[in-house]
Structures are given as C-alpha cells and as structure tokens.
mmCIF file of C-alpha atoms and ligand atoms in Angstrom:
data_model
loop_
_atom_site.group_PDB
_atom_site.id
_atom_site.type_symbol
_atom_site.label_atom_id
_atom_site.label_comp_id
_atom_site.label_asym_id
_atom_site.label_seq_id
_atom_site.Cartn_x
_atom_site.Cartn_y
_atom_site.Cartn_z
ATOM 1 C CA MET A 13 59.581 73.669 -121.943
ATOM 2 C CA LYS A 14 63.183 72.413 -122.286
ATOM 3 C CA LEU A 15 64.897 72.577 -118.918
ATOM 4 C CA LYS A 16 68.539 73.642 -118.864
ATOM 5 C CA THR A 17 71.009 71.334 -117.158
ATOM 6 C CA LEU A 18 73.701 72.586 -114.771
ATOM 7 C CA GLY A 19 76.280 71.497 -117.352
ATOM 8 C CA GLU A 20 74.634 73.597 -120.075
ATOM 9 C CA PHE A 21 74.296 76.524 -117.663
ATOM 10 C CA ILE A 22 78.012 76.374 -116.834
ATOM 11 C CA ILE A 23 78.909 76.332 -120.551
ATOM 12 C CA ASP A 24 76.518 79.213 -121.305
ATOM 13 C CA ARG A 25 77.963 81.272 -118.450
ATOM 14 C CA GLN A 26 81.483 80.528 -119.683
ATOM 15 C CA GLN A 27 80.490 81.877 -123.114
ATOM 16 C CA ASP A 28 79.033 84.964 -121.396
ATOM 17 C CA PHE A 29 82.499 85.618 -119.957
ATOM 18 C CA PRO A 30 84.874 84.720 -122.841
ATOM 19 C CA GLY A 31 87.921 85.756 -120.825
ATOM 20 C CA SER A 32 87.214 83.120 -118.192
ATOM 21 C CA SER A 33 89.781 80.327 -117.886
ATOM 22 C CA GLY A 34 87.147 77.703 -117.195
ATOM 23 C CA ASP A 35 88.744 77.090 -113.794
ATOM 24 C CA LEU A 36 85.604 78.005 -111.857
ATOM 25 C CA SER A 37 83.538 75.805 -114.165
ATOM 26 C CA ARG A 38 85.758 72.866 -113.318
ATOM 27 C CA ILE A 39 85.401 73.543 -109.608
ATOM 28 C CA ILE A 40 81.604 73.814 -109.825
ATOM 29 C CA SER A 41 81.472 70.588 -111.821
ATOM 30 C CA ALA A 42 83.608 68.849 -109.169
ATOM 31 C CA ILE A 43 81.154 70.004 -106.512
ATOM 32 C CA ARG A 44 78.314 68.787 -108.711
ATOM 33 C CA LEU A 45 79.873 65.310 -108.906
ATOM 34 C CA ALA A 46 80.587 65.025 -105.172
ATOM 35 C CA SER A 47 77.086 66.245 -104.285
ATOM 36 C CA LYS A 48 75.538 63.482 -106.427
ATOM 37 C CA ILE A 49 77.602 60.863 -104.594
ATOM 38 C CA VAL A 50 76.810 62.301 -101.151
ATOM 39 C CA SER A 51 73.131 62.689 -102.054
ATOM 40 C CA GLN A 52 72.932 58.987 -102.860
ATOM 41 C CA GLN A 53 74.315 58.050 -99.437
ATOM 42 C CA VAL A 54 72.231 60.634 -97.558
ATOM 43 C CA ASN A 55 69.097 59.321 -99.214
ATOM 44 C CA LYS A 56 69.769 55.835 -97.935
ATOM 45 C CA ALA A 57 71.368 56.823 -94.608
ATOM 46 C CA GLY A 58 68.551 55.046 -92.795
ATOM 47 C CA LEU A 59 69.601 51.829 -94.471
ATOM 48 C CA ALA A 60 73.333 52.349 -94.802
ATOM 49 C CA ARG A 61 74.210 51.121 -91.313
ATOM 50 C CA HIS A 62 77.879 51.246 -92.276
ATOM 51 C CA ILE A 63 77.439 55.013 -92.716
ATOM 52 C CA LEU A 64 74.893 55.972 -90.074
ATOM 53 C CA GLY A 65 75.923 56.843 -86.589
ATOM 54 C CA GLY A 66 79.106 58.223 -85.123
ATOM 55 C CA ALA A 67 82.526 57.721 -86.696
ATOM 56 C CA GLY A 68 84.041 57.480 -83.250
ATOM 57 C CA THR A 69 86.076 60.642 -83.969
ATOM 58 C CA GLU A 70 85.613 64.344 -83.164
ATOM 59 C CA ASN A 71 86.073 67.493 -85.310
ATOM 60 C CA ILE A 72 87.904 70.639 -84.153
ATOM 61 C CA GLN A 73 84.769 71.840 -82.440
ATOM 62 C CA GLY A 74 84.797 68.717 -80.292
ATOM 63 C CA GLU A 75 81.598 67.584 -82.017
ATOM 64 C CA ALA A 76 81.191 63.852 -82.570
ATOM 65 C CA GLN A 77 81.730 63.215 -86.274
ATOM 66 C CA GLN A 78 78.937 61.281 -87.952
ATOM 67 C CA LYS A 79 80.322 58.798 -90.466
ATOM 68 C CA LEU A 80 78.421 60.654 -93.187
ATOM 69 C CA ASP A 81 80.348 63.831 -92.248
ATOM 70 C CA VAL A 82 83.615 62.039 -92.850
ATOM 71 C CA TYR A 83 82.307 60.358 -95.975
ATOM 72 C CA ALA A 84 81.134 63.672 -97.456
ATOM 73 C CA ASP A 85 84.414 65.366 -96.543
ATOM 74 C CA GLU A 86 86.381 62.669 -98.371
ATOM 75 C CA ARG A 87 84.176 62.796 -101.491
ATOM 76 C CA PHE A 88 84.431 66.577 -101.902
ATOM 77 C CA ILE A 89 88.192 66.566 -101.294
ATOM 78 C CA GLU A 90 88.635 63.723 -103.803
ATOM 79 C CA ALA A 91 86.507 65.391 -106.519
ATOM 80 C CA LEU A 92 88.177 68.794 -106.079
ATOM 81 C CA ASN A 93 91.655 67.260 -105.993
ATOM 82 C CA ASN A 94 91.016 65.424 -109.265
ATOM 83 C CA ARG A 95 90.288 68.740 -111.004
ATOM 84 C CA GLY A 96 93.904 69.801 -110.437
ATOM 85 C CA ASN A 97 93.231 73.540 -110.078
ATOM 86 C CA VAL A 98 92.669 73.614 -106.289
ATOM 87 C CA CYS A 99 95.763 74.191 -104.147
ATOM 88 C CA GLY A 100 94.106 73.663 -100.786
ATOM 89 C CA ILE A 101 90.906 73.030 -98.820
ATOM 90 C CA GLY A 102 89.805 74.248 -95.391
ATOM 91 C CA SER A 103 87.024 72.080 -94.011
ATOM 92 C CA GLU A 104 85.034 71.961 -90.778
ATOM 93 C CA GLU A 105 85.946 68.277 -90.568
ATOM 94 C CA ASN A 106 89.704 68.851 -90.573
ATOM 95 C CA ASP A 107 91.620 70.716 -87.847
ATOM 96 C CA ASP A 108 94.141 72.156 -90.318
ATOM 97 C CA PHE A 109 93.852 73.029 -94.006
ATOM 98 C CA ILE A 110 94.683 70.332 -96.563
ATOM 99 C CA GLU A 111 97.255 70.964 -99.304
ATOM 100 C CA LEU A 112 96.284 69.669 -102.753
ATOM 101 C CA ASN A 113 97.919 70.756 -106.032
ATOM 102 C CA LYS A 114 100.706 73.370 -105.704
ATOM 103 C CA ASP A 115 99.877 74.604 -109.216
ATOM 104 C CA GLY A 116 96.241 75.207 -108.322
ATOM 105 C CA LYS A 117 95.064 78.824 -108.338
ATOM 106 C CA TYR A 118 92.060 78.404 -106.001
ATOM 107 C CA ILE A 119 91.322 77.483 -102.404
ATOM 108 C CA ILE A 120 88.060 76.004 -101.181
ATOM 109 C CA LEU A 121 86.458 76.445 -97.754
ATOM 110 C CA MET A 122 83.649 74.061 -96.948
ATOM 111 C CA ASP A 123 81.359 72.507 -94.418
ATOM 112 C CA PRO A 124 80.926 69.155 -96.141
ATOM 113 C CA LEU A 125 77.833 68.159 -94.218
ATOM 114 C CA ASP A 126 76.297 70.894 -92.083
ATOM 115 C CA GLY A 127 73.494 69.977 -89.712
ATOM 116 C CA SER A 128 74.774 66.441 -89.385
ATOM 117 C CA SER A 129 73.145 66.041 -85.983
ATOM 118 C CA ASN A 130 69.926 65.778 -88.023
ATOM 119 C CA ILE A 131 71.150 62.795 -90.033
ATOM 120 C CA ASP A 132 69.698 60.194 -87.691
ATOM 121 C CA VAL A 133 66.297 61.891 -87.533
ATOM 122 C CA ASN A 134 65.988 62.202 -91.303
ATOM 123 C CA VAL A 135 65.919 66.007 -91.413
ATOM 124 C CA SER A 136 67.448 67.940 -94.339
ATOM 125 C CA ILE A 137 71.190 68.589 -94.189
ATOM 126 C CA GLY A 138 73.567 70.445 -96.470
ATOM 127 C CA THR A 139 77.005 71.152 -97.900
ATOM 128 C CA ILE A 140 78.276 74.755 -97.895
ATOM 129 C CA PHE A 141 81.228 75.880 -100.029
ATOM 130 C CA SER A 142 83.245 79.008 -100.725
ATOM 131 C CA VAL A 143 85.865 79.596 -103.446
ATOM 132 C CA CYS A 144 88.700 82.174 -103.336
ATOM 133 C CA LYS A 145 91.770 82.791 -105.479
ATOM 134 C CA ARG A 146 94.979 81.917 -103.644
ATOM 135 C CA LYS A 147 97.089 84.816 -102.308
ATOM 136 C CA THR A 148 100.434 82.974 -102.430
ATOM 137 C CA GLU A 149 102.452 82.249 -105.580
ATOM 138 C CA VAL A 150 101.280 79.431 -107.850
ATOM 139 C CA GLY A 151 103.711 76.516 -107.654
ATOM 140 C CA LYS A 152 104.446 77.111 -103.962
ATOM 141 C CA SER A 153 102.827 75.374 -100.977
ATOM 142 C CA VAL A 154 99.505 76.836 -99.908
ATOM 143 C CA GLU A 155 99.594 78.799 -96.645
ATOM 144 C CA LEU A 156 97.080 79.741 -93.937
ATOM 145 C CA LYS A 157 96.809 83.292 -95.347
ATOM 146 C CA ASP A 158 95.318 81.785 -98.532
ATOM 147 C CA PHE A 159 92.320 80.751 -96.407
ATOM 148 C CA LEU A 160 92.039 83.771 -94.076
ATOM 149 C CA GLN A 161 90.422 85.969 -96.727
ATOM 150 C CA ALA A 162 87.476 88.327 -96.129
ATOM 151 C CA GLY A 163 84.148 87.294 -97.632
ATOM 152 C CA ASP A 164 84.423 90.097 -100.196
ATOM 153 C CA ASP A 165 87.329 88.154 -101.758
ATOM 154 C CA GLN A 166 85.149 85.149 -102.656
ATOM 155 C CA VAL A 167 84.800 84.368 -106.379
ATOM 156 C CA ALA A 168 82.073 81.739 -105.931
ATOM 157 C CA ALA A 169 79.934 80.294 -103.139
ATOM 158 C CA GLY A 170 76.954 78.036 -102.705
ATOM 159 C CA TYR A 171 75.296 75.146 -100.974
ATOM 160 C CA VAL A 172 73.829 71.744 -101.680
ATOM 161 C CA LEU A 173 70.604 70.936 -99.811
ATOM 162 C CA TYR A 174 69.872 67.247 -99.282
ATOM 163 C CA GLY A 175 66.157 67.608 -98.645
ATOM 164 C CA SER A 176 62.911 66.274 -100.119
ATOM 165 C CA SER A 177 64.915 66.765 -103.295
ATOM 166 C CA THR A 178 68.600 67.573 -103.642
ATOM 167 C CA MET A 179 69.284 71.135 -104.790
ATOM 168 C CA MET A 180 72.443 73.037 -105.604
ATOM 169 C CA VAL A 181 72.313 76.833 -105.254
ATOM 170 C CA TYR A 182 75.348 78.929 -106.119
ATOM 171 C CA THR A 183 76.705 82.270 -107.315
ATOM 172 C CA THR A 184 79.849 83.376 -109.133
ATOM 173 C CA GLY A 185 78.987 87.014 -108.540
ATOM 174 C CA ASN A 186 76.345 87.317 -111.269
ATOM 175 C CA GLY A 187 73.164 86.446 -109.384
ATOM 176 C CA VAL A 188 71.991 83.286 -107.621
ATOM 177 C CA ASN A 189 70.681 80.219 -109.447
ATOM 178 C CA GLY A 190 69.165 77.002 -108.076
ATOM 179 C CA PHE A 191 69.331 73.552 -109.628
ATOM 180 C CA THR A 192 67.243 70.518 -108.693
ATOM 181 C CA TYR A 193 68.707 67.031 -109.004
ATOM 182 C CA ASP A 194 66.912 64.246 -110.883
ATOM 183 C CA PRO A 195 68.452 61.071 -109.431
ATOM 184 C CA GLY A 196 66.747 58.999 -112.104
ATOM 185 C CA ILE A 197 69.065 60.373 -114.782
ATOM 186 C CA GLY A 198 71.769 61.870 -112.540
ATOM 187 C CA VAL A 199 71.335 65.443 -113.783
ATOM 188 C CA PHE A 200 70.821 68.813 -112.070
ATOM 189 C CA PHE A 201 68.234 71.014 -113.855
ATOM 190 C CA LEU A 202 67.911 74.804 -113.575
ATOM 191 C CA SER A 203 64.729 75.055 -111.496
ATOM 192 C CA HIS A 204 65.188 78.400 -109.656
ATOM 193 C CA PRO A 205 66.758 81.013 -111.995
ATOM 194 C CA ASN A 206 67.810 84.411 -110.575
ATOM 195 C CA MET A 207 66.828 83.772 -106.946
ATOM 196 C CA THR A 208 66.161 86.849 -104.789
ATOM 197 C CA PHE A 209 64.801 87.281 -101.278
ATOM 198 C CA PRO A 210 61.049 88.069 -101.486
ATOM 199 C CA LYS A 211 60.152 91.507 -100.222
ATOM 200 C CA GLU A 212 57.590 90.181 -97.741
ATOM 201 C CA ASN A 213 59.031 89.810 -94.256
ATOM 202 C CA LYS A 214 57.610 86.571 -93.031
ATOM 203 C CA ILE A 215 59.785 84.244 -91.049
ATOM 204 C CA TYR A 216 62.216 84.595 -88.160
ATOM 205 C CA SER A 217 64.422 81.608 -87.526
ATOM 206 C CA MET A 218 66.315 81.211 -84.249
ATOM 207 C CA ASN A 219 66.753 78.575 -81.559
ATOM 208 C CA GLU A 220 64.524 80.356 -79.062
ATOM 209 C CA GLY A 221 65.925 78.103 -76.353
ATOM 210 C CA ASN A 222 68.737 80.661 -76.438
ATOM 211 C CA TYR A 223 66.370 83.602 -75.736
ATOM 212 C CA ASN A 224 67.399 84.011 -72.093
ATOM 213 C CA LYS A 225 71.075 83.571 -73.002
ATOM 214 C CA SER A 226 70.934 86.328 -75.645
ATOM 215 C CA SER A 227 71.446 90.081 -75.343
ATOM 216 C CA LYS A 228 68.577 92.509 -74.681
ATOM 217 C CA GLY A 229 68.612 93.707 -78.308
ATOM 218 C CA ILE A 230 68.030 90.141 -79.549
ATOM 219 C CA GLN A 231 65.299 89.571 -76.958
ATOM 220 C CA ASP A 232 63.611 92.857 -77.920
ATOM 221 C CA TYR A 233 63.696 91.851 -81.590
ATOM 222 C CA ILE A 234 62.159 88.419 -80.884
ATOM 223 C CA ASP A 235 59.456 90.174 -78.813
ATOM 224 C CA TYR A 236 58.916 92.572 -81.758
ATOM 225 C CA CYS A 237 58.497 89.614 -84.165
ATOM 226 C CA GLN A 238 55.852 88.137 -81.860
ATOM 227 C CA GLU A 239 53.774 91.321 -81.405
ATOM 228 C CA VAL A 240 50.400 91.475 -83.219
ATOM 229 C CA ASP A 241 50.418 94.228 -85.852
ATOM 230 C CA GLU A 242 48.797 93.521 -89.223
ATOM 231 C CA LYS A 243 50.317 96.593 -90.877
ATOM 232 C CA THR A 244 53.813 95.118 -90.457
ATOM 233 C CA ASN A 245 52.748 91.511 -91.067
ATOM 234 C CA ARG A 246 53.303 90.554 -87.404
ATOM 235 C CA PRO A 247 53.470 88.235 -85.633
ATOM 236 C CA HIS A 248 56.080 86.897 -88.025
ATOM 237 C CA THR A 249 56.116 83.115 -88.377
ATOM 238 C CA GLY A 250 58.692 81.309 -86.255
ATOM 239 C CA ARG A 251 60.436 78.417 -88.025
ATOM 240 C CA TYR A 252 63.650 76.668 -86.941
ATOM 241 C CA ILE A 253 64.849 73.409 -88.448
ATOM 242 C CA GLY A 254 68.235 73.424 -86.738
ATOM 243 C CA SER A 255 69.971 72.823 -90.057
ATOM 244 C CA LEU A 256 71.461 76.072 -91.357
ATOM 245 C CA VAL A 257 71.221 75.261 -95.065
ATOM 246 C CA ALA A 258 67.575 74.208 -94.761
ATOM 247 C CA ASP A 259 66.635 77.286 -92.689
ATOM 248 C CA PHE A 260 68.537 79.582 -95.045
ATOM 249 C CA HIS A 261 67.033 78.030 -98.185
ATOM 250 C CA ARG A 262 63.475 78.327 -96.846
ATOM 251 C CA ASN A 263 64.048 81.986 -96.010
ATOM 252 C CA LEU A 264 65.533 82.661 -99.459
ATOM 253 C CA ILE A 265 62.410 81.242 -101.077
ATOM 254 C CA LYS A 266 59.757 82.566 -98.652
ATOM 255 C CA GLY A 267 61.371 85.644 -97.091
ATOM 256 C CA GLY A 268 62.873 85.692 -93.625
ATOM 257 C CA ILE A 269 65.795 86.134 -91.263
ATOM 258 C CA TYR A 270 68.065 83.506 -89.712
ATOM 259 C CA MET A 271 69.702 84.393 -86.415
ATOM 260 C CA TYR A 272 72.478 82.764 -84.439
ATOM 261 C CA PRO A 273 73.531 85.417 -81.903
ATOM 262 C CA ALA A 274 76.312 85.458 -79.347
ATOM 263 C CA THR A 275 75.006 83.780 -76.199
ATOM 264 C CA THR A 276 76.321 83.409 -72.653
ATOM 265 C CA SER A 277 77.475 79.888 -73.580
ATOM 266 C CA SER A 278 78.751 80.787 -77.084
ATOM 267 C CA PRO A 279 80.132 84.354 -76.741
ATOM 268 C CA ASN A 280 81.118 84.451 -80.445
ATOM 269 C CA GLY A 281 77.993 82.672 -81.628
ATOM 270 C CA LYS A 282 78.116 79.142 -83.034
ATOM 271 C CA LEU A 283 78.487 79.485 -86.803
ATOM 272 C CA ARG A 284 81.856 79.545 -88.548
ATOM 273 C CA LEU A 285 82.833 82.629 -90.504
ATOM 274 C CA LEU A 286 84.826 81.088 -93.350
ATOM 275 C CA TYR A 287 82.748 78.116 -94.486
ATOM 276 C CA GLU A 288 79.236 78.877 -93.230
ATOM 277 C CA CYS A 289 78.702 82.635 -92.800
ATOM 278 C CA ASN A 290 80.762 84.031 -95.699
ATOM 279 C CA PRO A 291 79.426 81.768 -98.477
ATOM 280 C CA LEU A 292 75.802 82.301 -97.419
ATOM 281 C CA ALA A 293 76.507 86.040 -97.076
ATOM 282 C CA PHE A 294 77.797 86.145 -100.686
ATOM 283 C CA LEU A 295 74.624 84.416 -101.888
ATOM 284 C CA THR A 296 72.523 86.728 -99.713
ATOM 285 C CA GLU A 297 73.955 89.976 -101.074
ATOM 286 C CA GLN A 298 73.655 88.609 -104.626
ATOM 287 C CA ALA A 299 69.990 87.861 -103.812
ATOM 288 C CA GLY A 300 69.314 91.388 -102.503
ATOM 289 C CA GLY A 301 69.544 90.545 -98.801
ATOM 290 C CA LYS A 302 71.902 91.446 -95.939
ATOM 291 C CA ALA A 303 74.318 89.484 -93.729
ATOM 292 C CA THR A 304 75.800 90.975 -90.582
ATOM 293 C CA ASP A 305 77.307 90.101 -87.203
ATOM 294 C CA GLY A 306 74.985 92.701 -85.707
ATOM 295 C CA LYS A 307 77.408 95.545 -86.181
ATOM 296 C CA GLN A 308 79.178 95.108 -89.571
ATOM 297 C CA ARG A 309 78.798 93.321 -92.913
ATOM 298 C CA ILE A 310 79.908 89.731 -92.519
ATOM 299 C CA MET A 311 81.958 89.923 -95.715
ATOM 300 C CA GLU A 312 84.085 92.797 -94.376
ATOM 301 C CA ILE A 313 85.341 90.812 -91.366
ATOM 302 C CA LYS A 314 89.073 90.054 -91.620
ATOM 303 C CA PRO A 315 89.459 86.419 -90.535
ATOM 304 C CA THR A 316 92.097 85.497 -87.946
ATOM 305 C CA GLN A 317 91.477 81.756 -87.519
ATOM 306 C CA LEU A 318 90.354 78.967 -89.855
ATOM 307 C CA HIS A 319 87.453 77.873 -87.612
ATOM 308 C CA GLN A 320 86.530 81.163 -86.011
ATOM 309 C CA ARG A 321 82.902 81.774 -85.072
ATOM 310 C CA VAL A 322 80.850 84.960 -85.407
ATOM 311 C CA PRO A 323 77.351 86.038 -84.404
ATOM 312 C CA TYR A 324 75.265 85.715 -87.570
ATOM 313 C CA PHE A 325 72.102 87.427 -88.832
ATOM 314 C CA VAL A 326 71.160 86.887 -92.461
ATOM 315 C CA GLY A 327 68.159 87.328 -94.764
ATOM 316 C CA ASN A 328 65.738 90.027 -95.921
ATOM 317 C CA THR A 329 67.421 93.410 -95.701
ATOM 318 C CA GLU A 330 64.458 95.055 -93.951
ATOM 319 C CA MET A 331 64.315 92.358 -91.270
ATOM 320 C CA VAL A 332 68.099 92.389 -90.698
ATOM 321 C CA GLU A 333 68.140 96.194 -90.436
ATOM 322 C CA LYS A 334 65.214 96.116 -87.992
ATOM 323 C CA LEU A 335 67.220 93.688 -85.839
ATOM 324 C CA GLU A 336 70.306 95.920 -86.089
ATOM 325 C CA SER A 337 68.208 98.849 -84.821
ATOM 326 C CA PHE A 338 67.375 96.888 -81.644
ATOM 327 C CA ILE A 339 71.020 95.881 -81.196
ATOM 328 C CA ALA A 340 72.093 99.537 -81.611
ATOM 329 C CA LYS A 341 69.819 100.530 -78.700
ATOM 330 C CA GLU A 342 71.439 97.977 -76.325
HETATM 331 P P1 P6P B 408 71.597 74.754 -82.264
HETATM 332 C C1 P6P B 408 74.292 72.543 -87.087
HETATM 333 O O1 P6P B 408 75.151 71.969 -86.131
HETATM 334 C C2 P6P B 408 74.506 74.034 -87.064
HETATM 335 O O2 P6P B 408 75.833 74.340 -87.310
HETATM 336 C C3 P6P B 408 73.600 74.696 -88.082
HETATM 337 O O3 P6P B 408 73.343 73.876 -89.172
HETATM 338 C C4 P6P B 408 72.338 74.954 -87.294
HETATM 339 O O4 P6P B 408 71.629 76.080 -87.768
HETATM 340 C C5 P6P B 408 72.861 75.201 -85.883
HETATM 341 O O5 P6P B 408 74.128 74.533 -85.794
HETATM 342 C C6 P6P B 408 71.940 74.612 -84.851
HETATM 343 O O6 P6P B 408 72.493 74.947 -83.587
HETATM 344 O O7 P6P B 408 72.454 75.317 -81.156
HETATM 345 O O8 P6P B 408 70.333 75.564 -82.473
HETATM 346 O O9 P6P B 408 71.329 73.274 -82.161
#
C-alpha cells in the first residue's frame, strides 16, 4: 500500500480548499522541518553532552532550562521566521512574545519542548503548537492582544511526540491526522488518519502524589476510577508518564482522561492555557473528546496573560463529564 507523505497530504488538503492561501501549509511545513532537526538531537541526547543538562538559565516559570529546551525553541523560531508569514511567536521558553515579520498574518504559540525534565531519563517528550490569525493590522508591529486569543480562535494546532518513534499529530479544523517520521529518508508518513478518541473509557492519568492536595471532587473521581465494577470497566487503568504530550497521545489512541487539577501548591493548576491546554483542546474536540477546566470549555476561556495556567481535564467525553459531575457536587 503506498503511504502518503506529510508533504503530499498538505498539498491534497490545499486542493480540497482551493480558496486557501497556502499560508497554513507553509507554517505546517516549517514545523515539520524544525521537528526533524529537534528529533535528531533528542534521539542522541544521551550522547550529545553539549546539549544534555541544564542551560544555566531559567524560563518564566522559574524552571531550569535544559539546553535542549533552548535548542528546540531556537529551531522552531528560525524555521517559522524563514517562512515569512508569521508576525510573532509566544513560547514557554521566552518571557515575552517575539516579533518576527510585520507582514505576517499569523501568530504561533508553542511549548518547544514540553516534559523536558524527562530528557535526562530518556522518557518521551514533545513540542506543542497553536496557530491563530493576528488581530492587529498587517504591516504593523505585533501586540500582546494578538496572542491573548481564546482557543476557539485557533486555525491550527498540534504536537510532535519524540518517542519510540517521532510523530506529528495536527488539525486545521478538519479532523486529526497523525504522521510517523522515518529518519532513514527524512519523511513523515500518514500513519494515523482521522484520529478519534476510542469510546472505551480505560485510562486515568494524573500525578496521584497530588491527591491530598486536590479538591474533594477530584479525590472522589480518583476513588471512583479505582472502584471495582465490571459493568463500567472499573477499576480504570492508572498511567502517568509525567510528559503531557506522551500522556495525551496514549489516551488519544487507547481512550482515557488526563488531569492536572488546581492543587494547594498550584491554585491555578500547572499547565499553560495558550500553548499547552488550547492546542490539545482543539485536537481533542476535533477527535470527539472534551477539554475543560472543570467548569467550562477550555477553548472559551478569554486569556489575560501569555503564560497563564488553568486546571486541565482532557480526553474521552464520557470520562471528562463524569469528572465534572463530581466537581459539581463539591
Ligand atoms: P508533575 C512537564 O513539566 C509538564 O508540564 C507536563 O508535560 C507534565 O504532564 C506535567 O508538567 C508533569 O507535572 O507536577 O506531575 O511533575
């Protein structure tokens, strides 16, 4: 069977939407290029001493930046800048947004290397990206309001998973498609067409070390997942990698819910709305799932800060709604 490459898929999709300017295609192809470069370094991180380990700097969250974080950030910025149609980038690795081409019509929000604390223990990590049209006038300098857009305003979103193989999964609002990278020939192939969350509710994914720091509704839901009841496929399986992209991807394939609630030490949760929660929420809704902060759709939240955090629950609709029912009883 002839496999379709990401390049062919992009061209086909462009033909499906004749009115499209090709701008999104150029952005996706820039992300494709940067992910190949980052994948090569991630796959030899154990050897690349010049990359491994801390960069001696900190990001806005006060987290020690791994050199690979900084390296990935630079590669994605470089690739997107060279396409010429991106006016600015908001990244977890940069305190403020970065201005690129004033004539660009799009902004990018990204976590260039999420889960980087796993780099040194050789656990899967990922890139998460979100694409929106700018709000300000083309030709002018990009402004903060170009980045503070609700998730419903996204025109594309996706992730790259640097795992046992490197995969790119993205949506432009017409379903979710997954591509697996063949490093031997440097090509992504369409391996997971039309991805949707399986109906079976199988896996709950949370750092249960936070159980006693979470609200009663969260605790009651975890207890519910652990009860024995064959009719409702419980106990659900507990799985937590501690790398959002890897946990999310597993749940998308096998069926499950990922939870990062507000805790006594992180009252707004840990995950960032603009470049972690929103892009995965876009993919989730395109894949038939649900993404919420426990009370409202993630993609309805009006952002107020570039790096703001929100409580985050995402995955199979039935599992997310069951969790919401416990939160509602709090
Ligand atoms: P904790 C990684 O730093 C990250 O942002 C996500 O990738 C991951 O799901 C979460 O934080 C892990 O956080 O508190 O469980 O170590």
